[in-house]
Amino acid sequence: MNPEFWNARYAAADYAYGRAPNVFFAEWMADRTPGMLLLPCDGEGRNAVYAARLGWQVRAADFSSAGRKKALTLAAEAGVDIDFVVEDVLTASWPKDHFDMIALCFAHFPEDERRILHHKCVASLKPGGHLVLEAFSKEQIGNISGGPRKEPILYDPADLADDFSALDIELLTTADVQLDEGIYHQGLASVVRLVGKKRLQKS
């Protein structure tokens, strides 16, 4: 990933993907008991701030210092605290079996890096904890509503099932949705959604 690219995108006054949380993430969070949440690649903090308002203890991470600055501004406006760290999520050290939930919203990487990140997330999830993911599917290549323009960086359900084989998959589907997230996610989009639960450790 290129921090300079994201710093340039997040330097504008407006929030590139809006101030509201990702819809799938927000809907899934609505009736959950708050706990510890990890949000890799959270950009300008829209999901982190939403979760903090629900009472979650939030750690967010992103490559972009400009994104962190805007995330902290958004948190201050909402009257909540978030722990937002500027770090390379591929090499960052996260505690094992620690988070009640990890959410990945449009966090796209080439295949080898994707697997590294996804396996790190599984390792950091508590037994019984959930991982929630929404990303652009490979069918998104024909749409103009956002996302990578290179097919190998778009996601396929079978690849995600393999990445998260250590989880019990509760949901894995593709869907056509209408995005309304800032100026960069607008219009008809093809997404893949996954919810997985980390298996309890045998005694």
Coordinates of C-alpha atoms in Angstrom, one line a residue:
M1 CA 0.0 0.0 0.0
N2 CA 1.0 3.6 -0.6
P3 CA 0.7 6.0 2.3
E4 CA 1.4 8.9 0.1
F5 CA -1.6 8.1 -2.0
W6 CA -3.9 7.8 1.0
N7 CA -2.5 10.9 2.7
A8 CA -3.2 12.9 -0.5
R9 CA -6.8 11.5 -0.7
Y10 CA -7.5 12.2 3.0
A11 CA -5.9 15.7 2.9
A12 CA -9.2 17.2 1.5
A13 CA -11.6 18.8 4.0
D14 CA -14.4 16.5 3.0
Y15 CA -14.4 12.9 4.2
A16 CA -13.5 10.7 1.2
Y17 CA -15.9 7.9 2.1
G18 CA -18.3 10.0 4.2
R19 CA -18.8 10.3 8.0
A20 CA -21.4 7.6 8.3
P21 CA -20.3 4.0 8.9
N22 CA -20.3 1.3 6.3
V23 CA -23.9 0.1 6.1
F24 CA -23.2 -3.6 6.4
F25 CA -20.9 -3.1 9.4
A26 CA -23.4 -0.8 11.1
E27 CA -26.3 -3.2 10.6
W28 CA -24.4 -6.2 11.9
M29 CA -23.2 -4.2 15.0
A30 CA -26.6 -3.0 15.9
D31 CA -27.5 -5.7 18.5
R32 CA -24.1 -6.8 19.6
T33 CA -22.8 -6.5 23.1
P34 CA -19.8 -4.1 23.1
G35 CA -16.3 -5.4 23.7
M36 CA -12.9 -4.8 22.1
L37 CA -12.9 -4.1 18.4
L38 CA -10.0 -3.9 15.9
L39 CA -10.5 -2.0 12.6
P40 CA -7.6 -2.4 10.3
C41 CA -7.5 0.0 7.3
D42 CA -10.2 2.3 8.8
G43 CA -9.2 5.4 6.8
E44 CA -10.7 8.5 8.3
G45 CA -12.3 6.7 11.2
R46 CA -16.0 6.5 10.3
N47 CA -16.5 3.0 11.5
A48 CA -14.3 3.5 14.6
V49 CA -16.3 6.5 15.7
Y50 CA -19.6 4.7 15.1
A51 CA -18.5 1.7 17.2
A52 CA -17.2 3.9 20.0
R53 CA -20.6 5.6 20.2
L54 CA -22.1 2.2 20.8
G55 CA -19.8 1.6 23.7
W56 CA -17.0 -0.5 22.0
Q57 CA -13.4 -0.1 23.0
V58 CA -11.9 0.6 19.6
R59 CA -8.4 0.2 18.2
A60 CA -8.2 1.4 14.6
A61 CA -5.2 1.2 12.3
D62 CA -4.3 2.7 9.0
F63 CA -1.3 3.6 6.8
S64 CA -2.3 7.2 6.6
S65 CA -1.4 9.9 9.2
A66 CA -3.9 12.3 7.4
G67 CA -6.6 9.7 7.9
R68 CA -5.8 9.5 11.6
K69 CA -6.0 13.2 12.0
K70 CA -9.5 13.3 10.5
A71 CA -10.5 10.3 12.5
L72 CA -9.6 12.0 15.8
T73 CA -11.4 15.1 14.7
L74 CA -14.5 13.0 14.0
A75 CA -14.2 11.3 17.3
A76 CA -13.9 14.6 19.2
E77 CA -17.0 15.9 17.4
A78 CA -18.9 12.8 18.5
G79 CA -17.5 13.0 22.1
V80 CA -15.9 9.6 22.1
D81 CA -12.4 8.2 22.4
I82 CA -10.7 5.9 19.9
D83 CA -7.2 4.4 19.8
F84 CA -6.1 5.2 16.2
V85 CA -2.6 4.0 15.2
V86 CA -0.7 4.8 12.1
E87 CA 0.9 1.5 11.1
D88 CA 1.5 -1.0 8.4
V89 CA -1.3 -3.5 9.0
L90 CA 0.7 -6.3 7.3
T91 CA 3.6 -6.1 9.7
A92 CA 1.9 -4.6 12.9
S93 CA 2.0 -6.7 16.0
W94 CA -1.5 -7.4 17.4
P95 CA -2.1 -9.4 20.6
K96 CA -3.2 -13.0 20.1
D97 CA -6.8 -14.1 21.1
H98 CA -7.6 -10.5 22.1
F99 CA -10.4 -8.8 20.2
D100 CA -14.1 -9.6 20.4
M101 CA -14.6 -8.4 16.9
I102 CA -12.5 -7.5 13.9
A103 CA -14.0 -5.7 10.9
L104 CA -12.5 -5.2 7.5
C105 CA -14.4 -2.7 5.2
F106 CA -13.0 -2.5 1.7
A107 CA -9.5 -3.4 2.8
H108 CA -8.1 -4.6 -0.6
F109 CA -4.7 -6.2 -1.1
P110 CA -2.9 -8.4 -3.6
E111 CA -3.3 -12.2 -2.9
D112 CA -0.2 -12.8 -0.8
E113 CA -0.7 -9.7 1.3
R114 CA -4.4 -10.4 1.6
R115 CA -3.7 -13.8 3.1
I116 CA -1.1 -12.3 5.6
L117 CA -3.7 -9.7 6.8
H118 CA -6.5 -12.2 7.1
H119 CA -4.5 -14.8 9.0
K120 CA -3.2 -12.1 11.3
C121 CA -6.8 -11.1 12.0
V122 CA -7.8 -14.7 12.8
A123 CA -4.9 -15.0 15.2
S124 CA -5.9 -11.8 17.0
L125 CA -9.6 -12.7 17.4
K126 CA -10.8 -14.2 20.7
P127 CA -12.2 -17.7 20.6
G128 CA -15.9 -17.0 20.2
G129 CA -15.3 -13.6 18.6
H130 CA -16.5 -12.5 15.2
L131 CA -14.8 -11.2 12.0
V132 CA -17.0 -9.1 9.7
L133 CA -15.9 -8.2 6.2
E134 CA -17.3 -6.3 3.2
A135 CA -15.2 -5.8 0.1
F136 CA -15.7 -5.4 -3.6
S137 CA -16.2 -8.7 -5.5
K138 CA -14.5 -9.5 -8.8
E139 CA -17.7 -8.5 -10.6
Q140 CA -17.0 -4.9 -9.5
I141 CA -14.6 -4.5 -12.3
G142 CA -17.4 -3.4 -14.6
N143 CA -18.8 -0.8 -12.2
I144 CA -17.7 2.8 -11.7
S145 CA -18.8 3.0 -8.0
G146 CA -15.3 2.7 -6.6
G147 CA -12.7 0.1 -5.6
P148 CA -9.5 -1.3 -7.3
R149 CA -9.5 -1.3 -11.0
K150 CA -7.4 -4.4 -11.2
E151 CA -9.2 -7.8 -11.0
P152 CA -6.6 -9.6 -8.9
I153 CA -7.1 -7.2 -6.0
L154 CA -10.9 -7.8 -6.0
Y155 CA -12.2 -10.6 -3.9
D156 CA -13.8 -14.0 -4.5
P157 CA -15.9 -15.9 -2.0
A158 CA -13.9 -19.1 -2.5
D159 CA -10.7 -17.3 -1.7
L160 CA -12.2 -15.7 1.5
A161 CA -13.5 -19.1 2.6
D162 CA -9.9 -20.4 2.3
D163 CA -8.4 -17.4 4.1
F164 CA -10.8 -17.8 7.0
S165 CA -11.0 -21.6 7.1
A166 CA -10.1 -21.5 10.8
L167 CA -13.5 -19.7 11.4
D168 CA -17.0 -21.1 11.4
I169 CA -18.5 -19.2 8.5
E170 CA -21.9 -17.8 9.4
L171 CA -22.4 -15.7 6.2
L172 CA -20.6 -15.7 2.9
T173 CA -22.4 -14.1 0.0
T174 CA -22.1 -11.7 -2.9
A175 CA -24.6 -8.9 -3.4
D176 CA -25.4 -6.0 -5.6
V177 CA -25.8 -2.8 -3.5
Q178 CA -26.2 0.9 -4.0
L179 CA -23.3 2.6 -2.3
D180 CA -23.6 6.1 -0.9
E181 CA -20.3 6.6 0.9
G182 CA -18.6 10.0 0.3
I183 CA -17.5 10.9 -3.2
Y184 CA -15.5 7.7 -3.9
H185 CA -18.2 5.1 -3.3
Q186 CA -21.2 6.1 -5.2
G187 CA -23.6 3.9 -7.2
L188 CA -24.2 0.3 -8.0
A189 CA -21.6 -2.0 -6.7
S190 CA -20.9 -5.7 -6.4
V191 CA -19.7 -6.7 -2.9
V192 CA -18.8 -9.9 -1.1
R193 CA -19.7 -10.1 2.6
L194 CA -18.4 -12.5 5.2
V195 CA -19.1 -13.1 8.9
G196 CA -17.1 -15.8 10.7
K197 CA -16.8 -16.9 14.3
K198 CA -13.6 -18.1 15.8
R199 CA -13.9 -21.6 17.2
L200 CA -13.7 -22.1 20.9
Q201 CA -10.5 -23.7 22.1
K202 CA -10.8 -27.3 23.3
S203 CA -10.1 -27.8 26.9

